[in-house]
Amino acid sequence: MGTETEYGIHAPTDPLANSTVLSSQIINAYAATVRSGMGNLAGTRWDYTDEEPLHDARGWSVARENADPSQLTDMPPVLDAEQIALSGGRPPSNDFYSEESAGSGVLMNMVLSNGARLYVDHAHPEYSSPEVTNPRAGVLWDKAGDVVVLQALKKIARTPGFAPVNIYKNNTDNKAVSYGAHENYLMPRSLPFGQIVTGLIPFFVSRQVICGSGRVGLGMTGRHRGFQISQRADFFEAEVGLETTIRRPIINTRDEPHAVADKYRRLHVIIGDANLSEVSTYLRLGTTALVLSMIEHGEAPHVQLSEPVQALQAISHDPTLQQKVALKDGAMVTGLDLQEIYLEAAVAHCRRHGTDQGQTADVLARWGALLSTLRRDPMEAATQLDWVAKLKLLQAYRDRDGLEWSDSRLGLIDLQYADVRPEKGLYYRLAQRGKMERLLTDDEIAEAVHEPPSDTRAYFRGKCIERFPKEVVGASWDSVIFDLPSRRRLQRIPTREPLRGTRELTGPLFDQAASAEEFISALLGPESAPDVAT
């Protein structure tokens, strides 16, 4: 599993700044930070060879001429030096856009030593975490992304001629624009996609009660008064579909496995909020993994909503959690009711298969305890859930100053909650005062900024970049590309098995190789030998 976060970006002293230019500054600033003194400010570039964004899990592909431009993620975005200069973003004193990149367009993609990807996506800086095998690790490398962008904006602030940039881990500008917080899960290809859809829709519609990040305003523009549970709910318009930025579906059908295609499916989940709460992210990943396990075993609850999209928004619009939505059998249920149905099934499923231990047991226990707390009084969950913590803050201001929900000051508080700067962000202030439950330490997160997970192919990818940054000229989820003087062609190392390339399997190779030449020789053998999967 893994997460993807598109961050909100803003230059407060230049409100008309081009957001794509600002996002590129984040990528290049971080590249300069990690490459300082190495003579290679461009970073490790992304390999687009195996990107297939127009394949649909329902059995067809969308023609390129019929696709929305936002769907064409198999082509690198282009932003040349002239555009940057016209935007006022590349003064002569610039110290993180390299001269060699200025002639061919600035860096818009890079792969990090922790196995993650940092890039410009739809005019936002996006961090895609490395692949992990459990929800706690998912939280850890998701949080590492917040530190990555924080380090980049600090670099920008220190660079003469550049306007300061603010980064927000949120999902909407309240001007009809939404940006995503996605998840990815590895699943068996053999499972019919229709079963995934049926099993997941009621769960996704209702899981916002434990992982919503909260939002001032209702509707896409946020102009209607009120507070709602989810930042993303009002932007969904379909039950199933391939799109991610238009006609957003509850179940996304992109069939781009980034792995052995006839063996694996990558479930790309676009419905979810960007969480700062570690508990919310932990449960978002952990409960979803449990539901997918139930679906794989044919043990998911048999429950169907009458109008899923309307139900998603109705539940979001009621922070008292009393809103009922209709099932196809005529029954009326709340979001909490639906979550309790899935929890009960998950407990029975794990007990039946003997998996109710370790993190699984912890997820089940936390899930159950949290639903009980929300059932009793949602405000009691303020130390665990983003939406409740935010609502508690906002209500305190409303009570103190007599503010209506339409007051712009409440919108500013909403935004400040998501500021990634620890000295400014309201989430971080709460956490520093012990008012938000932590699952991780700052030292763990700091290490994950540079170190990859040890038990997936992300280890191989990250260590190649760390050990051989000048020889690794490209990488992706399922490949690492070396350029070595002794070899007539680029050496593309496929990594199509997500659970290979681990520290156990490849660590000795890294330990024994004094150079990239030695490493590739040990890995591939003589130049005439075929490329092999790690």
Coordinates of C-alpha atoms in Angstrom, one line a residue:
M1 CA 0.0 0.0 0.0
G2 CA 1.0 3.6 -0.3
T3 CA -0.3 7.2 -0.4
E4 CA -0.2 10.2 -2.7
T5 CA -0.6 13.8 -1.5
E6 CA -1.2 16.8 -3.8
Y7 CA -0.4 19.8 -1.6
G8 CA -2.0 23.2 -1.8
I9 CA 0.5 25.9 -2.7
H10 CA 0.4 29.7 -2.4
A11 CA 2.8 32.6 -2.5
P12 CA 1.3 35.1 -0.1
T13 CA 3.3 38.1 -1.5
D14 CA 2.4 37.2 -5.1
P15 CA -1.2 36.0 -5.2
L16 CA -1.2 35.9 -9.0
A17 CA 1.8 33.6 -9.2
N18 CA 1.6 30.6 -11.6
S19 CA 0.9 27.6 -9.4
T20 CA 2.8 25.3 -11.8
V21 CA 5.8 27.5 -11.6
L22 CA 5.5 27.5 -7.8
S23 CA 5.2 23.7 -7.7
S24 CA 8.3 23.3 -9.9
Q25 CA 10.2 25.5 -7.4
I26 CA 9.4 23.0 -4.7
I27 CA 10.8 20.1 -6.8
N28 CA 13.9 22.0 -7.7
A29 CA 14.5 23.4 -4.2
Y30 CA 14.3 19.9 -2.7
A31 CA 16.6 18.5 -5.5
A32 CA 19.1 21.3 -4.6
T33 CA 18.8 20.4 -0.9
V34 CA 19.6 16.7 -1.3
R35 CA 22.2 17.1 -4.1
S36 CA 24.1 19.9 -2.5
G37 CA 27.8 19.5 -3.2
M38 CA 27.3 16.6 -5.6
G39 CA 27.4 18.5 -8.9
N40 CA 24.1 17.1 -10.0
L41 CA 21.2 19.3 -9.0
A42 CA 18.7 17.7 -11.4
G43 CA 18.0 14.7 -9.2
T44 CA 17.0 11.3 -10.4
R45 CA 14.4 11.6 -13.2
W46 CA 11.2 9.6 -13.6
D47 CA 11.0 6.8 -16.2
Y48 CA 7.6 7.0 -18.0
T49 CA 8.1 3.8 -20.0
D50 CA 5.5 1.7 -18.4
E51 CA 2.9 4.4 -17.6
E52 CA -0.6 3.4 -18.9
P53 CA -3.1 5.8 -17.5
L54 CA -5.9 5.2 -20.1
H55 CA -6.4 1.5 -19.4
D56 CA -9.7 0.8 -17.7
A57 CA -10.2 -2.1 -15.2
R58 CA -13.6 -2.8 -16.8
G59 CA -11.8 -4.1 -19.9
W60 CA -11.1 -1.3 -22.4
S61 CA -8.8 1.7 -23.0
V62 CA -9.8 5.3 -23.6
A63 CA -8.4 6.7 -26.9
R64 CA -5.9 9.5 -26.3
E65 CA -7.9 11.9 -28.4
N66 CA -10.9 11.4 -26.2
A67 CA -9.1 11.7 -22.9
D68 CA -9.0 14.8 -20.7
P69 CA -5.5 16.3 -20.7
S70 CA -5.3 15.7 -16.9
Q71 CA -5.4 11.9 -17.6
L72 CA -2.3 11.9 -19.7
T73 CA 0.1 11.2 -16.9
D74 CA 2.4 9.1 -19.1
M75 CA 4.0 12.3 -20.5
P76 CA 6.4 14.5 -18.5
P77 CA 5.1 18.0 -17.8
V78 CA 7.1 20.7 -19.5
L79 CA 8.0 24.1 -18.0
D80 CA 10.9 25.8 -19.7
A81 CA 13.1 28.6 -18.5
E82 CA 11.4 31.2 -20.5
Q83 CA 8.1 30.5 -18.8
I84 CA 9.7 30.6 -15.4
A85 CA 11.4 33.9 -16.2
L86 CA 8.1 35.4 -17.5
S87 CA 6.5 34.4 -14.2
G88 CA 9.1 36.2 -12.3
G89 CA 10.2 32.9 -10.7
R90 CA 13.8 32.5 -12.0
P91 CA 15.9 35.5 -11.1
P92 CA 19.6 35.5 -12.1
S93 CA 20.6 34.9 -8.5
N94 CA 18.8 31.6 -8.5
D95 CA 20.9 28.9 -6.8
F96 CA 18.7 25.8 -7.3
Y97 CA 17.7 25.8 -11.0
S98 CA 20.9 24.3 -12.6
E99 CA 22.2 25.9 -15.8
E100 CA 22.1 22.6 -17.6
S101 CA 18.4 22.2 -16.9
A102 CA 17.6 25.7 -17.9
G103 CA 18.1 24.9 -21.6
S104 CA 15.8 21.8 -21.6
G105 CA 13.1 22.8 -19.1
V106 CA 13.4 22.6 -15.3
L107 CA 13.0 19.6 -13.2
M108 CA 9.4 18.5 -12.7
N109 CA 10.0 15.0 -11.4
M110 CA 12.4 13.3 -9.1
V111 CA 12.8 10.0 -7.3
L112 CA 14.0 10.2 -3.7
S113 CA 16.4 8.0 -1.7
N114 CA 13.5 6.8 0.5
G115 CA 11.9 5.3 -2.6
A116 CA 9.2 8.0 -3.0
R117 CA 8.4 10.3 -6.0
L118 CA 8.2 14.1 -5.8
Y119 CA 6.8 15.8 -8.8
V120 CA 4.4 18.4 -10.3
D121 CA 0.9 17.1 -10.9
H122 CA -2.0 19.3 -12.1
A123 CA -0.3 22.4 -10.9
H124 CA 0.4 21.0 -7.4
P125 CA 3.5 19.6 -5.8
E126 CA 2.8 15.9 -5.2
Y127 CA 4.6 13.4 -3.0
S128 CA 3.9 9.7 -3.7
S129 CA 5.1 7.5 -0.8
P130 CA 7.2 4.3 -1.4
E131 CA 5.4 1.0 -1.2
V132 CA 4.9 -0.4 2.3
T133 CA 3.3 -3.5 3.7
N134 CA 1.4 -2.3 6.8
P135 CA -0.6 0.8 7.8
R136 CA 1.9 2.1 10.4
A137 CA 4.6 2.2 7.8
G138 CA 2.1 3.9 5.5
V139 CA 1.7 6.7 8.1
L140 CA 5.4 6.9 8.6
W141 CA 6.3 7.5 4.9
D142 CA 3.3 9.7 4.4
K143 CA 4.5 11.9 7.1
A144 CA 7.9 11.9 5.6
G145 CA 6.4 13.6 2.6
D146 CA 5.3 16.5 4.8
V147 CA 8.9 17.0 5.9
V148 CA 10.2 16.8 2.3
V149 CA 8.0 19.7 1.1
L150 CA 8.7 21.6 4.4
Q151 CA 12.5 21.4 3.6
A152 CA 11.9 22.6 0.1
L153 CA 9.9 25.7 1.1
K154 CA 12.6 26.5 3.7
K155 CA 15.2 26.4 0.9
I156 CA 13.0 28.7 -1.2
A157 CA 12.7 31.1 1.7
R158 CA 16.6 31.2 2.0
T159 CA 17.1 31.9 -1.8
P160 CA 17.5 35.5 -2.8
G161 CA 14.9 36.7 -5.3
F162 CA 12.3 34.1 -4.6
A163 CA 8.9 35.0 -3.0
P164 CA 8.2 32.9 0.1
V165 CA 5.9 29.9 -0.5
N166 CA 3.3 28.3 1.8
I167 CA 2.3 24.7 1.6
Y168 CA -1.0 23.2 2.9
K169 CA -1.9 19.6 3.3
N170 CA -5.6 20.1 2.4
N171 CA -7.9 19.3 -0.5
T172 CA -9.6 22.5 -1.7
D173 CA -9.1 26.2 -2.3
N174 CA -12.8 26.8 -1.6
K175 CA -13.0 28.2 -5.2
A176 CA -14.4 25.1 -6.8
V177 CA -10.9 23.5 -7.1
S178 CA -10.1 20.2 -5.4
Y179 CA -6.8 18.3 -5.3
G180 CA -6.3 14.8 -4.1
A181 CA -5.1 12.6 -1.3
H182 CA -4.9 9.1 -3.0
E183 CA -4.1 5.6 -1.8
N184 CA -2.9 2.6 -3.7
Y185 CA -3.4 -1.1 -2.7
L186 CA -1.9 -4.2 -4.4
M187 CA -4.6 -6.8 -5.2
P188 CA -4.8 -10.0 -7.1
R189 CA -5.7 -9.6 -10.8
S190 CA -7.9 -12.7 -10.5
L191 CA -10.5 -10.9 -8.4
P192 CA -13.4 -9.6 -10.6
F193 CA -13.5 -5.8 -10.5
G194 CA -17.3 -5.9 -10.0
Q195 CA -16.8 -7.5 -6.6
I196 CA -14.4 -4.7 -5.6
V197 CA -17.0 -2.1 -6.6
T198 CA -19.8 -3.8 -4.7
G199 CA -17.8 -4.3 -1.6
L200 CA -16.2 -1.0 -1.4
I201 CA -18.8 1.7 -2.2
P202 CA -20.7 1.6 1.1
F203 CA -17.4 1.5 3.0
F204 CA -15.9 4.5 1.1
V205 CA -19.1 6.5 1.4
S206 CA -19.0 6.1 5.2
R207 CA -15.3 5.9 6.2
Q208 CA -15.1 9.7 6.2
V209 CA -16.5 9.6 9.8
I210 CA -13.0 8.3 10.8
C211 CA -10.7 9.9 8.3
G212 CA -12.4 13.2 7.1
S213 CA -10.2 16.3 7.6
G214 CA -13.1 18.7 8.0
R215 CA -14.1 21.8 6.0
V216 CA -15.7 25.2 6.5
G217 CA -18.4 25.6 3.8
L218 CA -20.7 23.3 1.8
G219 CA -20.7 22.7 -1.9
M220 CA -17.8 22.9 -4.4
T221 CA -17.3 26.6 -3.8
G222 CA -17.9 26.4 -0.1
R223 CA -20.3 29.3 -0.3
H224 CA -23.1 27.6 1.6
R225 CA -22.8 28.1 5.3
G226 CA -21.8 25.3 7.6
F227 CA -19.1 22.8 8.5
Q228 CA -18.7 19.3 7.0
I229 CA -16.8 16.2 7.7
S230 CA -14.9 15.7 4.4
Q231 CA -13.0 18.2 2.2
R232 CA -13.5 16.0 -0.8
A233 CA -17.1 14.7 -0.6
D234 CA -18.7 17.6 -2.6
F235 CA -16.4 17.0 -5.5
F236 CA -17.6 13.5 -6.4
E237 CA -20.1 13.0 -9.1
A238 CA -20.1 9.4 -10.2
E239 CA -20.0 5.9 -8.6
V240 CA -17.4 4.3 -11.0
G241 CA -15.1 5.8 -13.6
L242 CA -11.6 6.4 -15.0
E243 CA -11.3 10.1 -14.3
T244 CA -9.6 11.7 -11.3
T245 CA -10.0 15.4 -11.8
I246 CA -13.3 15.6 -13.6
R247 CA -16.5 13.6 -13.0
R248 CA -14.7 12.2 -10.0
P249 CA -15.9 8.6 -9.2
I250 CA -16.1 6.9 -5.8
I251 CA -14.4 3.9 -7.4
N252 CA -11.6 4.8 -9.8
T253 CA -11.0 2.2 -12.6
R254 CA -7.5 3.1 -13.7
D255 CA -5.8 -0.2 -14.6
E256 CA -2.1 0.7 -14.2
P257 CA -0.6 -2.0 -12.0
H258 CA 3.1 -0.9 -12.0
A259 CA 3.8 -4.6 -11.4
V260 CA 3.4 -8.0 -13.1
A261 CA 0.2 -7.1 -15.0
D262 CA -1.4 -10.6 -15.3
K263 CA -0.8 -11.2 -11.6
Y264 CA -1.5 -8.0 -9.9
R265 CA -4.0 -5.1 -9.9
R266 CA -3.3 -1.7 -8.3
L267 CA -6.4 -0.3 -6.8
H268 CA -6.1 3.4 -7.1
V269 CA -8.3 5.1 -4.5
I270 CA -9.1 8.8 -5.1
I271 CA -11.8 9.3 -2.5
G272 CA -10.2 10.4 0.8
D273 CA -9.0 13.5 2.5
A274 CA -5.4 14.6 3.2
N275 CA -4.9 13.8 6.9
L276 CA -2.5 15.3 9.4
S277 CA -3.8 13.2 12.2
E278 CA -1.7 10.0 12.4
V279 CA -4.6 8.1 13.8
S280 CA -6.8 9.0 10.9
T281 CA -4.2 8.0 8.3
Y282 CA -3.5 4.7 10.2
L283 CA -7.2 3.8 10.2
R284 CA -7.8 5.0 6.7
L285 CA -5.1 2.5 5.4
G286 CA -5.7 -0.2 7.9
T287 CA -9.5 -0.5 7.7
T288 CA -9.4 -0.3 3.9
A289 CA -6.9 -3.1 3.7
L290 CA -9.1 -5.2 6.0
V291 CA -12.2 -4.6 3.7
L292 CA -10.1 -5.5 0.7
S293 CA -9.1 -8.8 2.4
M294 CA -12.8 -9.5 3.1
I295 CA -13.6 -8.8 -0.6
E296 CA -10.9 -11.2 -1.8
H297 CA -12.3 -13.9 0.4
G298 CA -15.9 -13.2 -0.6
E299 CA -16.8 -12.2 3.0
A300 CA -17.6 -8.5 2.6
P301 CA -20.9 -7.3 4.0
H302 CA -23.8 -7.5 1.5
V303 CA -25.1 -3.9 1.7
Q304 CA -26.0 -1.6 -1.1
L305 CA -26.8 2.1 -1.0
S306 CA -29.6 3.5 -3.1
E307 CA -27.8 6.7 -4.1
P308 CA -24.1 6.5 -3.2
V309 CA -23.0 9.9 -4.4
Q310 CA -25.9 11.7 -2.6
A311 CA -25.3 9.6 0.5
L312 CA -21.6 10.6 0.5
Q313 CA -22.4 14.2 0.6
A314 CA -25.3 13.9 3.0
I315 CA -23.1 12.1 5.5
S316 CA -20.4 14.7 5.1
H317 CA -22.8 17.6 5.7
D318 CA -23.8 16.4 9.1
P319 CA -21.0 16.5 11.8
T320 CA -23.6 15.3 14.4
L321 CA -23.4 12.0 12.6
Q322 CA -27.2 11.6 12.7
Q323 CA -27.9 11.9 9.0
K324 CA -29.5 8.7 7.6
V325 CA -29.2 7.5 4.0
A326 CA -31.2 4.9 2.1
L327 CA -30.2 1.4 1.3
K328 CA -31.6 -0.4 -1.8
D329 CA -33.7 -2.6 0.5
G330 CA -35.4 0.5 1.9
A331 CA -33.6 0.5 5.3
M332 CA -32.2 3.9 6.5
V333 CA -28.7 3.9 8.1
T334 CA -26.2 6.5 9.3
G335 CA -22.5 6.6 8.3
L336 CA -21.7 5.1 11.8
D337 CA -24.2 2.3 11.1
L338 CA -22.4 1.4 7.9
Q339 CA -19.0 1.5 9.5
E340 CA -20.2 -0.8 12.4
I341 CA -21.5 -3.2 9.8
Y342 CA -18.0 -3.4 8.2
L343 CA -16.3 -3.6 11.6
E344 CA -18.4 -6.5 12.7
A345 CA -17.7 -8.4 9.5
A346 CA -14.0 -7.6 9.7
V347 CA -13.7 -8.9 13.3
A348 CA -15.4 -12.2 12.2
H349 CA -13.2 -12.4 9.1
C350 CA -10.0 -12.0 11.0
R351 CA -11.0 -14.4 13.7
R352 CA -12.0 -16.9 11.1
H353 CA -8.6 -16.7 9.3
G354 CA -6.5 -16.4 12.4
T355 CA -5.2 -12.9 11.5
D356 CA -6.5 -11.0 14.5
Q357 CA -3.1 -10.2 15.9
G358 CA -0.3 -7.6 15.6
Q359 CA -1.3 -4.4 13.7
T360 CA -4.5 -6.1 12.5
A361 CA -5.7 -6.5 16.1
D362 CA -4.7 -2.9 16.8
V363 CA -6.6 -1.6 13.8
L364 CA -9.7 -3.5 14.8
A365 CA -9.5 -2.4 18.4
R366 CA -9.0 1.3 17.5
W367 CA -11.7 1.1 14.8
G368 CA -14.2 -0.2 17.3
A369 CA -13.2 2.1 20.2
L370 CA -13.4 5.1 17.9
L371 CA -16.8 4.2 16.5
S372 CA -18.1 3.8 20.1
T373 CA -16.7 7.2 21.0
L374 CA -18.3 8.9 18.0
R375 CA -21.6 7.2 18.8
R376 CA -21.4 8.6 22.3
D377 CA -20.2 12.1 21.5
P378 CA -18.2 13.0 18.4
M379 CA -16.4 15.8 20.2
E380 CA -14.7 13.3 22.4
A381 CA -12.6 12.2 19.4
A382 CA -10.9 15.6 19.1
T383 CA -7.5 14.1 20.0
Q384 CA -7.7 11.5 17.3
L385 CA -9.5 12.8 14.2
D386 CA -8.8 15.8 12.0
W387 CA -12.4 16.8 11.4
V388 CA -13.3 16.8 15.1
A389 CA -10.1 18.6 16.2
K390 CA -10.8 21.3 13.6
L391 CA -14.4 21.6 14.5
K392 CA -13.5 22.0 18.2
L393 CA -11.1 24.8 17.3
L394 CA -13.6 26.5 15.1
Q395 CA -16.5 26.2 17.6
A396 CA -14.3 27.8 20.3
Y397 CA -13.7 30.8 18.1
R398 CA -17.4 31.0 17.2
D399 CA -18.5 30.9 20.8
R400 CA -15.9 33.4 21.9
D401 CA -16.5 36.0 19.1
G402 CA -20.0 35.2 18.1
L403 CA -19.0 34.2 14.5
E404 CA -21.3 32.9 11.8
W405 CA -20.1 30.1 9.6
S406 CA -19.9 32.6 6.8
D407 CA -17.3 34.6 8.6
S408 CA -14.0 34.6 6.5
R409 CA -11.9 34.3 9.7
L410 CA -13.2 30.8 10.1
G411 CA -12.0 29.9 6.6
L412 CA -8.5 31.2 7.5
I413 CA -8.5 29.0 10.6
D414 CA -9.5 26.1 8.4
L415 CA -6.6 26.8 6.1
Q416 CA -4.1 27.4 8.9
Y417 CA -4.9 24.0 10.4
A418 CA -3.3 22.5 7.2
D419 CA -0.1 24.6 7.1
V420 CA 2.9 22.2 7.1
R421 CA 5.1 24.7 9.0
P422 CA 5.2 23.4 12.6
E423 CA 5.4 27.0 14.0
K424 CA 2.3 28.0 12.0
G425 CA 0.1 25.0 11.4
L426 CA -2.7 24.6 14.0
Y427 CA -2.5 20.8 13.8
Y428 CA 1.1 21.0 14.8
R429 CA 0.4 23.4 17.7
L430 CA -2.2 20.9 19.0
A431 CA 0.2 18.0 18.7
Q432 CA 2.9 20.0 20.5
R433 CA 0.6 20.5 23.4
G434 CA -0.4 16.9 23.6
K435 CA -3.9 17.5 22.2
M436 CA -3.4 15.2 19.1
E437 CA -2.5 11.5 19.6
R438 CA 0.8 10.6 18.0
L439 CA 1.8 7.1 16.7
L440 CA 5.2 8.1 15.6
T441 CA 8.2 10.0 16.9
D442 CA 9.8 12.9 15.1
D443 CA 13.1 10.9 14.9
E444 CA 11.3 8.1 13.1
I445 CA 9.8 10.5 10.5
A446 CA 13.2 12.2 10.0
E447 CA 14.8 8.9 9.2
A448 CA 12.0 8.0 6.8
V449 CA 12.7 11.1 4.8
H450 CA 15.9 9.5 3.6
E451 CA 15.6 5.8 4.2
P452 CA 13.3 3.5 2.2
P453 CA 11.1 0.7 3.6
S454 CA 13.2 -2.5 3.9
D455 CA 10.5 -5.1 2.9
T456 CA 9.5 -3.9 -0.6
R457 CA 11.2 -3.1 -3.9
A458 CA 11.3 0.5 -2.6
Y459 CA 14.5 -0.5 -0.8
F460 CA 16.2 -1.3 -4.0
R461 CA 15.0 1.8 -5.7
G462 CA 16.0 4.1 -2.8
K463 CA 19.4 2.5 -2.2
C464 CA 20.3 2.7 -5.9
I465 CA 19.6 6.5 -5.8
E466 CA 21.4 6.9 -2.5
R467 CA 24.5 4.9 -3.4
F468 CA 24.8 5.7 -7.1
P469 CA 23.2 9.1 -7.8
K470 CA 25.4 10.0 -10.8
E471 CA 24.9 6.7 -12.5
V472 CA 21.1 6.3 -12.0
V473 CA 19.6 8.4 -14.7
G474 CA 16.0 7.3 -14.3
A475 CA 13.6 5.3 -12.1
S476 CA 10.0 4.5 -11.7
W477 CA 7.9 2.1 -9.5
D478 CA 8.9 -0.8 -11.7
S479 CA 12.4 0.1 -13.0
V480 CA 15.8 1.6 -12.2
I481 CA 18.0 2.8 -15.1
F482 CA 21.8 3.0 -15.0
D483 CA 24.1 4.8 -17.4
L484 CA 27.6 3.3 -17.2
P485 CA 30.6 4.2 -19.3
S486 CA 31.6 0.5 -19.7
R487 CA 28.2 -0.6 -21.1
R488 CA 27.1 0.3 -24.6
R489 CA 23.5 0.7 -23.6
L490 CA 21.5 1.9 -20.7
Q491 CA 20.9 -0.8 -18.1
R492 CA 17.2 -0.9 -17.2
I493 CA 16.7 -3.1 -14.2
P494 CA 13.0 -4.2 -14.0
T495 CA 11.4 -4.3 -10.5
R496 CA 8.0 -5.7 -11.4
E497 CA 7.6 -7.8 -8.2
P498 CA 6.7 -5.4 -5.4
L499 CA 7.9 -7.8 -2.7
R500 CA 11.3 -8.3 -4.2
G501 CA 14.2 -5.9 -4.2
T502 CA 14.1 -6.0 -0.4
R503 CA 16.9 -5.4 2.0
E504 CA 17.1 -9.1 2.7
L505 CA 17.4 -9.9 -1.0
T506 CA 19.6 -7.1 -2.2
G507 CA 21.3 -5.6 0.9
P508 CA 24.4 -7.7 0.5
L509 CA 24.9 -6.5 -3.0
F510 CA 24.9 -2.9 -1.9
D511 CA 27.2 -3.7 1.0
Q512 CA 29.8 -5.4 -1.2
A513 CA 29.8 -3.1 -4.2
A514 CA 32.3 -0.2 -4.1
S515 CA 30.9 1.3 -7.3
A516 CA 28.0 1.3 -9.7
E517 CA 30.1 -0.8 -12.1
E518 CA 30.7 -3.4 -9.5
F519 CA 27.0 -3.4 -8.4
I520 CA 25.6 -3.9 -12.0
S521 CA 28.2 -6.6 -12.7
A522 CA 27.2 -8.5 -9.6
L523 CA 23.5 -8.0 -10.4
L524 CA 23.5 -8.6 -14.2
G525 CA 26.8 -10.3 -14.9
P526 CA 28.7 -9.7 -18.2
E527 CA 27.3 -7.0 -20.6
S528 CA 25.8 -9.6 -22.9
A529 CA 23.7 -11.1 -20.1
P530 CA 20.0 -10.2 -20.2
D531 CA 18.4 -7.7 -17.8
V532 CA 16.9 -9.5 -14.8
A533 CA 14.2 -8.6 -12.3
T534 CA 15.4 -7.8 -8.9

